[in-house]
CSV table of C-alpha atoms in Angstrom, one decimal:
chain,number,residue,atom,x,y,z
J,18,GLU,CA,10.0,9.4,13.6
J,19,MET,CA,9.2,6.2,12.0
J,20,GLN,CA,11.1,4.5,9.9
J,21,LEU,CA,10.7,1.4,7.9
J,22,VAL,CA,13.8,0.0,6.3
J,23,GLU,CA,13.7,-2.8,4.1
J,24,SER,CA,16.8,-5.3,3.0
J,25,GLY,CA,17.1,-8.7,1.4
J,26,GLY,CA,16.6,-8.0,-2.2
J,27,GLY,CA,18.3,-9.1,-5.2
J,28,ALA,CA,18.3,-11.1,-8.4
J,29,VAL,CA,17.4,-14.9,-8.2
J,30,GLN,CA,16.6,-17.0,-10.6
J,31,PRO,CA,13.0,-19.0,-11.3
J,32,GLY,CA,12.5,-21.7,-8.7
J,33,GLY,CA,14.6,-19.8,-6.2
J,34,SER,CA,14.3,-18.6,-2.5
J,35,LEU,CA,14.8,-15.3,-1.2
J,36,ARG,CA,13.7,-13.7,2.6
J,37,LEU,CA,13.0,-10.0,2.6
J,38,SER,CA,13.8,-8.4,6.1
J,39,CYS,CA,12.2,-5.2,7.4
J,40,ALA,CA,13.6,-3.0,10.5
J,41,ALA,CA,11.3,-0.8,12.0
J,42,SER,CA,11.7,1.7,14.3
J,43,GLY,CA,9.9,5.2,15.7
J,44,PHE,CA,6.9,3.2,16.9
J,45,THR,CA,5.8,0.4,19.3
J,46,PHE,CA,6.4,-2.3,16.7
J,47,ASP,CA,4.1,-4.8,18.3
J,48,ASP,CA,1.4,-2.6,18.6
J,49,TYR,CA,0.8,-2.7,15.0
J,50,ALA,CA,-0.3,-5.2,11.9
J,51,MET,CA,2.4,-5.0,9.5
J,52,HIS,CA,2.1,-6.0,5.6
J,53,TRP,CA,4.1,-6.1,2.3
J,54,VAL,CA,3.1,-4.6,-0.9
J,55,ARG,CA,4.6,-4.8,-3.8
J,56,GLN,CA,5.1,-2.5,-7.0
J,57,THR,CA,5.1,-4.6,-10.5
J,58,PRO,CA,6.0,-2.9,-13.9
J,59,GLY,CA,2.5,-4.5,-15.3
J,60,LYS,CA,0.3,-4.4,-12.4
J,61,GLY,CA,1.0,-1.6,-10.3
J,62,LEU,CA,0.9,-1.8,-6.7
J,63,GLU,CA,-0.2,-5.4,-5.4
J,64,TRP,CA,-0.8,-6.2,-1.8
J,65,VAL,CA,1.1,-9.1,-0.9
J,66,SER,CA,0.4,-10.5,2.6
J,67,VAL,CA,-0.1,-9.0,6.4
J,68,ILE,CA,0.7,-10.4,9.8
J,69,SER,CA,-1.3,-9.2,13.0
J,70,GLY,CA,0.7,-7.1,15.9
J,71,ASP,CA,1.3,-10.2,17.8
J,72,GLY,CA,1.9,-12.5,15.0
J,73,SER,CA,-1.0,-14.7,15.4
J,74,HIS,CA,-3.2,-13.8,12.3
J,75,THR,CA,-1.6,-13.5,8.8
J,76,LYS,CA,-3.2,-13.7,5.2
J,77,TYR,CA,-2.1,-13.6,2.2
J,78,ALA,CA,-2.6,-12.9,-1.9
J,79,ASP,CA,-3.8,-15.5,-3.8
J,80,SER,CA,-0.8,-14.9,-5.9
J,81,VAL,CA,1.5,-15.7,-3.7
J,82,LYS,CA,-0.2,-17.9,-1.3
J,83,GLY,CA,1.4,-21.6,-0.4
J,84,ARG,CA,4.9,-20.0,-1.8
J,85,PHE,CA,5.4,-17.0,0.6
J,86,THR,CA,5.7,-16.7,4.3
J,87,ILE,CA,5.3,-13.7,6.5
J,88,SER,CA,6.8,-13.4,10.2
J,89,ARG,CA,7.7,-10.9,12.5
J,90,ASP,CA,10.2,-10.6,15.3
J,91,ASN,CA,8.6,-8.4,17.7
J,92,SER,CA,11.6,-8.6,20.0
J,93,ARG,CA,13.8,-7.3,17.4
J,94,ASN,CA,11.2,-4.9,15.6
J,95,SER,CA,11.6,-6.7,12.4
J,96,LEU,CA,9.1,-8.0,9.9
J,97,TYR,CA,10.2,-10.9,7.2
J,98,LEU,CA,9.0,-12.4,4.2
J,99,GLN,CA,10.5,-15.7,3.0
J,100,MET,CA,9.5,-16.2,-0.7
J,101,ASP,CA,9.9,-19.7,-2.1
J,102,SER,CA,9.4,-21.1,-5.7
J,103,LEU,CA,9.5,-17.5,-7.2
J,104,ARG,CA,8.2,-17.4,-10.4
J,105,THR,CA,9.3,-14.1,-13.1
J,106,GLU,CA,5.9,-12.6,-12.3
J,107,ASP,CA,7.1,-11.9,-8.8
J,108,THR,CA,9.7,-9.4,-10.1
J,109,ALA,CA,8.8,-6.2,-8.4
J,110,LEU,CA,10.0,-3.4,-5.9
J,111,TYR,CA,8.8,-5.1,-2.4
J,112,TYR,CA,7.3,-2.3,0.1
J,113,CYS,CA,7.2,-3.0,3.9
J,114,ALA,CA,4.2,-1.2,5.4
J,115,LYS,CA,2.7,-0.6,8.6
J,116,ASP,CA,-1.2,-0.8,9.3
J,117,GLY,CA,-2.9,1.8,11.3
J,118,ALA,CA,-3.9,-1.1,14.2
J,119,THR,CA,-2.9,-3.9,15.6
J,120,ILE,CA,-5.9,-6.1,13.8
J,121,PRO,CA,-5.3,-5.3,10.3
J,122,LEU,CA,-7.6,-2.4,9.1
J,123,TYR,CA,-5.6,-2.5,5.7
J,124,TYR,CA,-4.7,0.9,5.2
J,125,PHE,CA,-0.8,1.9,5.4
J,126,ASP,CA,0.3,4.8,7.1
J,127,SER,CA,3.9,4.2,6.6
J,128,TRP,CA,6.0,2.8,4.2
J,129,GLY,CA,9.9,1.9,3.4
J,130,GLN,CA,11.8,2.6,0.6
J,131,GLY,CA,11.3,-0.8,-0.9
J,132,THR,CA,13.9,-3.4,-1.9
J,133,LEU,CA,14.4,-4.7,-5.4
J,134,VAL,CA,13.6,-8.6,-6.5
J,135,PRO,CA,14.3,-9.5,-10.2
J,136,VAL,CA,13.3,-12.9,-11.0
J,137,SER,CA,14.7,-14.1,-14.5
J,138,SER,CA,16.8,-16.6,-15.6
F,19,SER,CA,-11.2,-10.7,-9.0
F,20,TYR,CA,-12.1,-7.4,-7.7
F,21,GLU,CA,-11.1,-4.7,-10.1
F,22,LEU,CA,-10.8,-0.6,-9.1
F,23,THR,CA,-10.6,1.6,-12.2
F,24,GLN,CA,-9.2,5.2,-12.0
F,25,SER,CA,-8.7,7.6,-14.8
F,26,PRO,CA,-5.1,7.5,-16.0
F,27,SER,CA,-4.7,11.2,-15.5
F,28,VAL,CA,-5.9,14.4,-14.6
F,29,SER,CA,-4.8,18.4,-15.6
F,30,VAL,CA,-5.3,20.9,-13.2
F,31,SER,CA,-4.6,24.6,-13.0
F,32,PRO,CA,-2.7,25.7,-9.7
F,33,GLY,CA,-5.3,26.8,-7.3
F,34,GLN,CA,-8.3,25.0,-8.6
F,35,THR,CA,-9.6,21.9,-7.4
F,36,ALA,CA,-8.8,18.6,-8.5
F,37,VAL,CA,-10.7,15.6,-8.6
F,38,ILE,CA,-10.0,12.3,-8.8
F,39,THR,CA,-12.0,9.6,-8.8
F,40,CYS,CA,-11.8,5.5,-8.4
F,41,SER,CA,-14.8,3.0,-9.3
F,42,GLY,CA,-15.7,-0.2,-8.7
F,43,ASP,CA,-18.8,-2.3,-8.3
F,44,LYS,CA,-20.5,-1.7,-4.7
F,45,LEU,CA,-17.3,0.3,-3.9
F,46,GLY,CA,-19.4,2.3,-0.9
F,47,ASP,CA,-19.6,-1.1,1.0
F,48,LYS,CA,-15.8,-1.1,0.9
F,49,SER,CA,-13.0,1.0,2.7
F,50,VAL,CA,-10.9,3.6,0.9
F,51,SER,CA,-7.6,4.8,1.2
F,52,TRP,CA,-6.1,7.1,-0.9
F,53,TYR,CA,-2.4,7.4,-1.6
F,54,GLN,CA,0.0,9.7,-3.0
F,55,ARG,CA,3.3,8.6,-4.8
F,56,LYS,CA,6.0,11.3,-6.3
F,57,ALA,CA,8.7,10.1,-8.7
F,58,GLY,CA,11.5,8.2,-7.0
F,59,GLN,CA,9.5,8.0,-3.3
F,60,SER,CA,7.2,5.9,-1.4
F,61,PRO,CA,3.9,5.9,-1.5
F,62,VAL,CA,2.2,8.3,1.5
F,63,LEU,CA,-1.4,7.9,2.9
F,64,LEU,CA,-3.6,10.5,2.3
F,65,ILE,CA,-6.9,9.5,3.0
F,66,PHE,CA,-8.0,6.2,5.2
F,67,ARG,CA,-11.2,4.6,6.0
F,68,ASP,CA,-13.1,6.5,3.3
F,69,ASP,CA,-12.7,10.2,4.8
F,70,LYS,CA,-10.4,10.4,7.3
F,71,ARG,CA,-7.0,12.2,7.3
F,72,PRO,CA,-3.6,11.6,8.9
F,73,SER,CA,-2.9,14.6,11.1
F,74,ARG,CA,0.2,15.4,9.0
F,75,ILE,CA,-2.1,15.8,5.9
F,76,PRO,CA,-3.2,19.3,4.6
F,77,GLU,CA,-7.2,20.0,5.0
F,78,ARG,CA,-6.9,20.8,1.0
F,79,PHE,CA,-6.9,16.9,0.7
F,80,SER,CA,-10.4,15.0,1.4
F,81,GLY,CA,-12.1,11.8,0.4
F,82,SER,CA,-15.5,10.4,0.1
F,83,ASN,CA,-16.7,6.9,-1.0
F,84,SER,CA,-20.7,6.2,-2.1
F,85,GLY,CA,-22.4,3.8,-4.0
F,86,ASN,CA,-19.5,2.7,-7.1
F,87,THR,CA,-17.3,5.4,-6.7
F,88,ALA,CA,-14.6,7.1,-4.5
F,89,THR,CA,-13.4,10.6,-4.5
F,90,LEU,CA,-10.3,12.3,-3.7
F,91,THR,CA,-10.4,16.2,-4.1
F,92,ILE,CA,-7.5,18.4,-3.7
F,93,SER,CA,-8.6,22.0,-3.0
F,94,ALA,CA,-6.2,24.9,-3.8
F,95,THR,CA,-3.6,22.5,-6.0
F,96,GLN,CA,-0.1,23.4,-5.9
F,97,ALA,CA,2.7,22.5,-8.2
F,98,LEU,CA,4.3,20.3,-5.4
F,99,ASP,CA,0.8,18.5,-5.6
F,100,GLU,CA,2.2,16.7,-8.9
F,101,ALA,CA,2.2,13.1,-8.5
F,102,ASP,CA,0.2,9.6,-9.2
F,103,TYR,CA,-2.7,9.2,-6.9
F,104,TYR,CA,-3.7,5.7,-6.1
F,105,CYS,CA,-6.9,4.3,-4.5
F,106,GLN,CA,-7.1,1.2,-2.4
F,107,ALA,CA,-10.1,-0.9,-1.2
F,108,TRP,CA,-10.5,-3.4,1.6
F,109,ASP,CA,-13.2,-5.6,2.6
F,110,ARG,CA,-13.0,-9.2,4.1
F,111,SER,CA,-12.9,-10.6,0.8
F,112,SER,CA,-10.4,-8.9,-0.7
F,113,VAL,CA,-7.9,-5.8,-0.8
F,114,GLU,CA,-7.0,-4.3,-4.2
F,115,PHE,CA,-5.3,-1.0,-5.2
F,116,GLY,CA,-6.5,1.0,-8.4
F,117,GLY,CA,-4.1,1.4,-11.3
F,118,GLY,CA,-3.4,5.2,-10.4
F,119,THR,CA,-4.0,8.7,-11.7
F,120,LYS,CA,-1.3,10.8,-12.6
F,121,LEU,CA,-1.9,14.6,-11.9
F,122,THR,CA,-0.5,17.5,-13.5
F,123,VAL,CA,-0.5,20.7,-12.5
F,124,LEU,CA,-0.1,22.8,-15.3
């Protein structure tokens, strides 16, 4: 059974940093692109970032470009999101999500349970 | 940025067909997916690439996409289908989600 388990969320002040992790199991991790998607109270679901199966291709939403960095360690079946210069509008439940292919096709066929990141002073 | 519009709510009687729409400029040129999210749970993929259904999803769920509108159709709606439904569209320039439609099964 496919499973994605996020961790690393927690309260942080504006301007601070946080690193989210996602542990994957139940599928061949490096065969698939992986995404981060967030759920905010005001804007609903918002795609954040993607990384290809081999890690060579990444892409970001304009709202996080230059502040967030996605990475993966295929030897550890793990996905990461380094979040710097956090803003209050980054407050959200962050989901790790699996793509349907190695090269991203931008549909999410498995989701984790999410990890909450509240950004406030 | 690209906008996807969904009706906030749809109501249906058990056993009837529910139709949930998602609209956007030239949406038919994009690849559309649909997700179901029940209270307190993570989203579940129902439809991808406009009309394809994951093997674990019942045949009652179907999708289409043409012109400016994508449609999710739920046949023989059951009480357990009560949830929020989100469309999502992708092309090489953007990835966007709709605001969601709450389906109530009366």
